[in-house]
Each structure stands twice: as structure tokens, then as C-alpha cells.
Amino acid sequence: MKDIEKKGFLDFDIDPTLDLFSEIKKLKQEKNAIILAHYYQEPDIQDIADYIGDSLGLAQKAEKTDADIIVFAGVHFMAETAKILNPGKKVLLPDLKAGCSLSDSCPPALFKAFKARYPDHLVISYVNCSAGIKALSDIICTSSNAQLIVESLPADQRIIFAPDKNLGSYINRKTGRQMVLWNGACMVHEIFSTEKIVKLKERYPDAKVIAHPECEEQLLDVADFIGSTTQLLKYVKQSNDQVFIVATESGILHQMQINCPGKTLLAAPPDNSCACNDCPHMKLNTLEKLYLCMKYELPEITMNEELRLAAKVPIDRMLKMSREFGLGN
Ligand code: 13P
Ligand code: SF4
């Protein structure tokens, strides 16, 4: 079984006649487990999940659940956040290798040295970072609450924002602050071609361009609406417009299609010959791995208690502030 932790479930055969949907439902009941899924997961996983959300919604749901097992269909930092909030529960991630390029761009040892250069600065870190970075931070934020959190601080408060330079500079532009930015970025949101998006808009002049704030500035400049995945979904649902060019990971299109069957949803074209906007980390999780992980209760997220407690402080601050802002579920 230890091999599963290292190699994943690749070598495991699953009986092809098994109905994975009903098997997963059975396991959920037997084990009092909850499946939390990010919008970037493949459609099958979204369809079987108990809750689908953005990073803030998922953290809030993880904080409140009374399930014994949290099965996190997302990436490592998300499952780690659920574990930080639930030390007594088993937290499972279908593929332990489901990481995040943005989180990887900020190693704790380098960030510690960077932070030491700005001793009078408060550290706000985007939730897409490791527990080690969270432990070095004062407040965690997500794309749903970053602007409100920054605005709630005194105007003269000096701030380091890590690890996403695109979200950080977007918040700087929105708030007029001059936060010091860590030079990290998401490989998926930097792949879009603004030039191709503008050309696409010429073909669909009524289309609204909607973008995640992890995208680069030149793309955000042509966007009609900018928001977290939940906010993008809400925008498409509530808008009277019919055509949308969606600049974020393609998994979100599934919920947009379910909620708005009559609307035209165009995935924003990337700046390469490939036509997909998939996050290779998110898409490591599959329905098969989800089933196996629930069956064997592996791979499990474990964490050093001292690190967990240090990382929990800035997450708790974010959750408290989000409640005060009336955000999330
Ligand atoms: P949100 O879930 O805050 O929209 O962020 C998207 C993302 O990139 C998660 O990895
Ligand atoms: Fe990380 Fe980007 Fe993938 Fe989100 S989409 S998990 S930020 S690499």
C-alpha cells in the first residue's frame, strides 16, 4: 500500500464493468465521506462531487463539514488547506502529484529570505501556496477576497503579496497600493493569447470577455469582467449577454454549460498550437483514481503539527474576514 503514496494508482486495474459512479456513491455512504471538487476538475468528478467551488468556497466547506473523510478533488495546496483546518479528519487527494506551478514558484526558504528584506511589511499570500509559505504569512487570500482584504488594511500599511505577480499587480491597480510582489505565476493563466482573443472578439462582436485575475495585465485590459471561478460562473448566469470568451481553465465550462445551456461559451485561445486550456495538475485526478483513493483511503495528506498550527493562523484570519465581508457559502 505504501507504493500508492509514491507511485499513485497507475498500476492498479479496475474491473471495466464496474459502475464507478454508483461504487463511489456507496463508498461515500459507507465511510461518511464528502467529495469536494474544484471547478477545474474533469466533468465526471464535478458530477459526482458533493460540493463544487472555487478556492474560497472549498476552504469554507472544508471548515464546516462533519464528514469523517474529506476527499479533495483538486490540487495539493487545496487538500493541505482542508487538512490544516481539520487535523482530526482523514483528507485524501486522488493523485498526490497534483501540484500547482504557482505554488511551486515560491519555495519557503527563498521566500523567507525575501521577506527578511521587508521587515515592516505585512505578508498576504494567495492560497495557491504551500503550508510552508502560509506559515510565513499574516493573511491568506483567494481570488474572491483578495481585493477586499487589501482594502480593509490601513492605506499606509506596507504589504508583500505572494506568490502570484499577476493577481498582485491586478490588486495594486484596483486599490492604488504598491504591494511588493513575489515573481510567481500560473502556467495555465499565462498561456492565453490576447491577440487571438481580440481577433475572436472581431468574429463575435457581442461576446463578453471574462477572465480570471491570474491572467496577465494585457489580457485583463481587454476583459469585460474579471473574477474568481465562482464569480465568473455567477456573471455568466446573471448576464443578459449570450456569448462569452472565457479566459480561465477549461473545467469551468462544464458548470457554465449546465447552468446556461442556451449561451455560447468560447474557451479563450491559448498562445500555442494546442487548443486546450487544461491545468495539467488539476487534470491528474480522474474518476478511476477518485474511486481507488476512496476504496483504499490513500493517498492521505499528513502534516507536521507545528507547521499546521502556524499555517492555520493566516487561514483563520482569511475565513473570519470573509465572513465579515459576507462572502462565500
Ligand atoms: P479560484 O478557485 O480562486 O478561482 O482560483 C483558481 C485557481 O487557479 C485555483 O488553482
Ligand atoms: Fe495552479 Fe494554475 Fe493549475 Fe490553478 S490552474 S492549480 S494556479 S497551475
Coordinates of C-alpha atoms and ligand atoms in Angstrom, one line a residue:
M1 CA 0.0 0.0 0.0
K2 CA 2.9 2.4 0.7
D3 CA 3.6 2.2 -3.1
I4 CA 0.4 4.1 -3.7
E5 CA 1.7 7.1 -1.8
K6 CA 4.8 7.1 -4.1
K7 CA 3.6 5.9 -7.5
G8 CA -0.1 6.6 -7.4
F9 CA -2.7 4.3 -8.7
L10 CA -1.3 3.8 -12.2
D11 CA -0.6 0.1 -11.9
F12 CA -4.0 -0.8 -10.4
D13 CA -6.5 -2.5 -12.6
I14 CA -10.2 -1.6 -12.2
D15 CA -12.8 -4.1 -13.3
P16 CA -14.1 -2.3 -16.5
T17 CA -17.6 -3.4 -15.8
L18 CA -17.8 -1.5 -12.5
D19 CA -20.2 1.4 -12.5
L20 CA -17.8 3.9 -10.9
F21 CA -20.5 6.4 -10.1
S22 CA -22.5 4.0 -8.0
E23 CA -19.4 2.5 -6.4
I24 CA -18.2 6.0 -5.4
K25 CA -21.7 6.8 -4.0
K26 CA -21.6 3.6 -2.0
L27 CA -18.2 4.3 -0.6
K28 CA -19.3 7.8 0.3
Q29 CA -22.1 6.5 2.4
E30 CA -20.2 3.6 4.0
K31 CA -17.3 5.8 5.0
N32 CA -19.2 9.1 5.8
A33 CA -17.0 10.8 3.2
I34 CA -17.6 14.1 1.4
I35 CA -16.2 14.9 -2.0
L36 CA -15.1 18.5 -2.5
A37 CA -14.2 19.4 -6.1
H38 CA -12.7 22.5 -7.7
Y39 CA -14.3 23.8 -10.9
Y40 CA -11.2 22.8 -12.9
Q41 CA -11.8 19.1 -12.3
E42 CA -13.0 16.9 -15.2
P43 CA -16.8 16.8 -15.7
D44 CA -17.3 13.3 -14.3
I45 CA -15.7 14.3 -11.0
Q46 CA -17.7 17.5 -10.8
D47 CA -20.9 15.4 -11.4
I48 CA -20.2 13.1 -8.5
A49 CA -19.0 15.8 -6.1
D50 CA -21.0 16.8 -3.0
Y51 CA -19.7 20.4 -3.4
I52 CA -18.1 22.2 -6.3
G53 CA -16.5 25.5 -5.7
D54 CA -13.6 28.0 -6.0
S55 CA -10.7 28.0 -3.6
L56 CA -12.6 30.1 -1.0
G57 CA -15.8 28.1 -1.2
L58 CA -13.9 24.9 -0.9
A59 CA -11.9 26.1 2.2
Q60 CA -15.2 27.3 3.8
K61 CA -16.9 24.0 3.1
A62 CA -13.9 22.1 4.5
E63 CA -14.1 24.2 7.6
K64 CA -17.7 23.3 8.2
T65 CA -18.0 19.6 7.2
D66 CA -18.9 16.9 9.7
A67 CA -17.8 14.1 7.4
D68 CA -15.1 11.7 8.7
I69 CA -13.2 11.7 5.4
I70 CA -12.7 14.7 3.1
V71 CA -11.9 13.6 -0.5
F72 CA -10.3 16.6 -2.1
A73 CA -10.7 16.6 -5.9
G74 CA -8.3 19.5 -6.6
V75 CA -4.6 20.1 -6.1
H76 CA -2.3 19.6 -3.2
F77 CA -2.4 23.0 -1.7
M78 CA -6.2 22.8 -1.5
A79 CA -6.2 19.4 0.2
E80 CA -3.5 20.7 2.5
T81 CA -5.7 23.7 3.5
A82 CA -8.5 21.2 4.3
K83 CA -6.1 19.2 6.5
I84 CA -4.9 22.4 8.3
L85 CA -8.5 23.1 9.1
N86 CA -9.3 19.5 10.0
P87 CA -6.5 17.8 11.9
G88 CA -8.8 15.1 13.2
K89 CA -10.2 14.1 9.8
K90 CA -8.7 12.0 7.1
V91 CA -8.0 14.1 4.0
L92 CA -7.5 12.3 0.7
L93 CA -6.2 13.5 -2.6
P94 CA -6.8 11.2 -5.6
D95 CA -3.3 11.9 -7.0
L96 CA -0.6 13.2 -4.6
K97 CA 1.3 14.5 -7.6
A98 CA -1.5 17.0 -8.4
G99 CA 0.6 20.1 -7.6
C100 CA 0.5 23.7 -8.8
S101 CA 3.0 25.7 -10.9
L102 CA 2.2 28.8 -8.9
S103 CA 2.7 27.2 -5.6
D104 CA 6.0 25.7 -6.8
S105 CA 7.2 29.1 -7.9
C106 CA 7.5 30.1 -4.2
P107 CA 9.8 27.9 -2.2
P108 CA 9.6 28.7 1.6
A109 CA 13.4 29.1 2.1
L110 CA 13.7 31.7 -0.7
F111 CA 10.5 33.4 0.4
K112 CA 11.8 33.6 4.0
A113 CA 14.9 35.5 2.7
F114 CA 12.8 37.7 0.5
K115 CA 10.5 38.6 3.4
A116 CA 13.5 39.5 5.6
R117 CA 14.3 42.3 3.2
Y118 CA 11.0 44.0 4.1
P119 CA 10.7 43.8 7.9
D120 CA 7.9 46.4 8.2
H121 CA 5.7 44.7 5.7
L122 CA 2.7 42.5 6.3
V123 CA 2.5 39.3 4.2
I124 CA -0.6 38.5 2.3
S125 CA -0.3 35.2 0.4
Y126 CA -2.7 33.8 -2.2
V127 CA -4.0 30.4 -1.0
N128 CA -2.2 28.8 -4.0
C129 CA 1.0 28.2 -1.9
S130 CA 2.4 25.5 0.3
A131 CA 1.8 25.2 4.1
G132 CA 5.4 26.4 4.5
I133 CA 4.5 29.8 2.8
K134 CA 1.3 30.0 4.7
A135 CA 3.2 29.7 7.9
L136 CA 5.3 32.7 6.9
S137 CA 2.2 34.8 6.0
D138 CA 0.0 37.1 8.0
I139 CA -3.2 36.7 6.0
I140 CA -4.2 34.3 3.3
C141 CA -6.5 35.4 0.4
T142 CA -8.1 33.9 -2.6
S143 CA -9.1 35.5 -5.9
S144 CA -12.6 36.0 -4.4
N145 CA -11.5 38.1 -1.5
A146 CA -8.0 39.5 -2.3
Q147 CA -9.2 43.0 -3.1
L148 CA -11.5 43.3 -0.1
I149 CA -8.7 42.0 2.3
V150 CA -6.2 44.5 0.9
E151 CA -8.7 47.4 1.1
S152 CA -9.6 46.5 4.7
L153 CA -6.0 47.3 5.8
P154 CA -4.8 50.9 6.6
A155 CA -3.7 52.8 3.4
D156 CA -0.2 53.2 4.8
Q157 CA 0.2 49.5 5.6
R158 CA 3.2 48.1 3.7
I159 CA 2.4 44.8 2.1
I160 CA 4.2 41.9 0.5
F161 CA 1.9 39.9 -1.9
A162 CA 2.9 36.4 -2.8
P163 CA 3.1 34.2 -4.9
D164 CA 1.1 35.4 -7.9
K165 CA 2.5 38.6 -9.5
N166 CA -0.5 38.8 -11.9
L167 CA -3.1 38.8 -9.2
G168 CA -0.9 41.1 -7.0
S169 CA -0.5 43.7 -9.8
Y170 CA -4.2 43.5 -10.6
I171 CA -5.0 44.3 -6.9
N172 CA -2.4 47.0 -7.0
R173 CA -4.1 48.6 -10.0
K174 CA -7.6 48.2 -8.4
T175 CA -6.6 49.6 -5.0
G176 CA -3.8 52.1 -5.9
R177 CA -1.5 50.3 -3.5
Q178 CA 2.1 49.4 -4.2
M179 CA 2.4 46.0 -2.7
V180 CA 5.8 44.3 -3.2
L181 CA 5.2 41.3 -5.4
W182 CA 6.7 37.9 -5.4
N183 CA 7.6 36.9 -9.0
G184 CA 5.3 33.8 -9.4
A185 CA 2.6 32.9 -11.9
C186 CA 0.2 30.2 -13.0
M187 CA 1.3 28.3 -16.1
V188 CA -2.3 28.0 -17.3
H189 CA -3.4 31.6 -17.0
E190 CA -0.3 32.9 -18.6
I191 CA -0.9 30.8 -21.8
F192 CA -3.7 32.8 -23.3
S193 CA -3.1 35.0 -26.3
T194 CA -4.6 38.4 -26.0
E195 CA -4.1 38.9 -29.8
K196 CA -6.1 35.8 -30.6
I197 CA -8.8 36.8 -28.1
V198 CA -9.1 40.3 -29.7
K199 CA -9.4 38.6 -33.2
L200 CA -12.0 36.2 -31.8
K201 CA -14.0 39.2 -30.5
E202 CA -14.0 40.6 -34.0
R203 CA -15.8 37.4 -35.2
Y204 CA -18.2 37.6 -32.2
P205 CA -18.6 41.4 -31.6
D206 CA -21.3 40.8 -28.9
A207 CA -19.1 38.4 -26.9
K208 CA -18.1 39.4 -23.4
V209 CA -14.5 38.6 -22.5
I210 CA -14.4 37.2 -18.9
A211 CA -11.0 36.5 -17.2
H212 CA -9.5 35.2 -14.0
P213 CA -7.2 37.7 -12.3
E214 CA -4.3 35.2 -12.6
C215 CA -4.1 36.2 -16.3
E216 CA -1.6 38.8 -17.4
E217 CA -2.3 42.5 -17.5
Q218 CA -2.6 42.9 -21.2
L219 CA -5.4 40.3 -21.2
L220 CA -7.2 41.7 -18.2
D221 CA -7.1 45.1 -20.0
V222 CA -9.4 43.7 -22.7
A223 CA -11.7 41.8 -20.3
D224 CA -15.3 43.0 -19.7
F225 CA -15.4 41.1 -16.3
I226 CA -12.6 39.8 -14.0
G227 CA -13.2 37.4 -11.2
S228 CA -12.6 34.1 -9.4
T229 CA -14.1 31.0 -10.9
T230 CA -17.2 31.3 -8.8
Q231 CA -17.6 35.0 -9.8
L232 CA -17.1 34.2 -13.5
L233 CA -19.8 31.5 -13.3
K234 CA -22.2 33.9 -11.5
Y235 CA -21.5 36.6 -14.1
V236 CA -22.4 34.2 -17.0
K237 CA -25.6 33.0 -15.2
Q238 CA -26.8 36.5 -14.4
S239 CA -25.8 38.3 -17.6
N240 CA -28.3 39.1 -20.3
D241 CA -25.4 38.6 -22.8
Q242 CA -25.4 35.4 -24.8
V243 CA -21.7 34.9 -25.9
F244 CA -18.7 34.7 -23.6
I245 CA -15.0 34.2 -24.3
V246 CA -13.7 32.5 -21.1
A247 CA -10.1 33.1 -20.1
T248 CA -9.6 30.5 -17.3
E249 CA -9.0 26.8 -17.1
S250 CA -11.5 24.9 -19.3
G251 CA -13.1 22.8 -16.4
I252 CA -15.3 25.8 -15.5
L253 CA -17.1 25.5 -18.9
H254 CA -18.9 22.3 -17.6
Q255 CA -20.8 24.2 -14.9
M256 CA -21.4 27.2 -17.2
Q257 CA -22.9 24.8 -19.8
I258 CA -25.1 23.1 -17.2
N259 CA -26.3 26.4 -15.8
C260 CA -26.7 28.3 -19.1
P261 CA -27.5 25.7 -21.8
G262 CA -28.5 28.3 -24.3
K263 CA -25.4 30.5 -24.1
T264 CA -22.4 30.3 -26.3
L265 CA -19.2 29.7 -24.3
L266 CA -15.9 30.0 -26.2
A267 CA -12.7 28.9 -24.5
A268 CA -10.1 31.7 -24.8
P269 CA -7.4 30.7 -27.3
P270 CA -4.0 29.9 -25.9
D271 CA -0.7 31.3 -27.3
N272 CA 0.4 28.0 -28.8
S273 CA -0.7 25.4 -31.3
C274 CA -2.6 23.4 -28.7
A275 CA -6.3 24.2 -28.3
C276 CA -6.7 23.2 -24.7
N277 CA -6.7 25.3 -21.6
D278 CA -6.3 22.4 -19.2
C279 CA -4.3 22.6 -16.0
P280 CA -2.1 19.5 -16.2
H281 CA -2.0 19.3 -12.4
M282 CA -5.8 19.5 -11.8
K283 CA -6.4 17.0 -14.6
L284 CA -4.2 14.4 -12.9
N285 CA -7.2 13.4 -10.9
T286 CA -9.6 11.0 -12.7
L287 CA -12.8 9.2 -11.7
E288 CA -10.8 6.0 -11.5
K289 CA -8.2 7.5 -9.1
L290 CA -11.1 9.0 -7.1
Y291 CA -12.7 5.6 -6.7
L292 CA -9.4 3.9 -5.7
C293 CA -8.5 6.6 -3.3
M294 CA -11.8 6.2 -1.5
K295 CA -11.6 2.5 -1.5
Y296 CA -8.1 2.3 -0.1
E297 CA -8.2 5.6 1.8
L298 CA -5.0 6.7 0.2
P299 CA -3.1 8.8 -0.6
E300 CA -3.6 10.8 2.6
I301 CA -2.5 14.3 3.4
T302 CA -0.4 14.3 6.6
M303 CA 1.4 17.3 8.2
N304 CA 3.7 18.2 10.9
E305 CA 1.6 19.7 13.8
E306 CA 3.9 22.7 14.4
L307 CA 3.7 23.6 10.7
R308 CA -0.1 23.0 10.7
L309 CA -0.7 25.4 13.6
A310 CA 1.5 28.1 12.1
A311 CA -0.2 27.8 8.7
K312 CA -3.7 27.8 10.3
V313 CA -3.4 31.3 11.8
P314 CA -3.4 33.3 8.5
I315 CA -6.1 31.0 7.0
D316 CA -8.4 31.6 10.0
R317 CA -7.9 35.3 9.6
M318 CA -9.0 35.0 6.0
L319 CA -12.1 32.9 6.9
K320 CA -13.0 35.4 9.6
M321 CA -12.6 38.4 7.3
S322 CA -14.6 36.6 4.5
R323 CA -17.5 36.0 7.0
E324 CA -17.4 39.7 7.9
F325 CA -17.5 40.6 4.1
G326 CA -20.4 38.3 3.7
L327 CA -18.5 36.2 1.1
G328 CA -18.9 32.6 0.2
N329 CA -21.2 29.9 1.4
Ligands
13P1 P1 -10.1 30.3 -7.7 O1 -10.5 29.0 -7.2 O2 -9.9 31.2 -6.5 O3 -11.0 30.9 -8.8 O4 -8.6 30.1 -8.3 C1 -8.4 29.4 -9.5 C2 -7.2 28.6 -9.4 O5 -6.3 28.8 -10.2 C3 -7.1 27.5 -8.5 O6 -6.0 26.8 -8.7
SF4_2 FE1 -2.0 26.1 -10.1 FE2 -2.7 27.4 -12.2 FE3 -3.3 24.8 -12.0 FE4 -4.6 26.6 -10.5 S1 -4.7 26.5 -12.7 S2 -3.8 24.7 -9.9 S3 -3.0 28.1 -10.1 S4 -1.3 25.7 -12.1

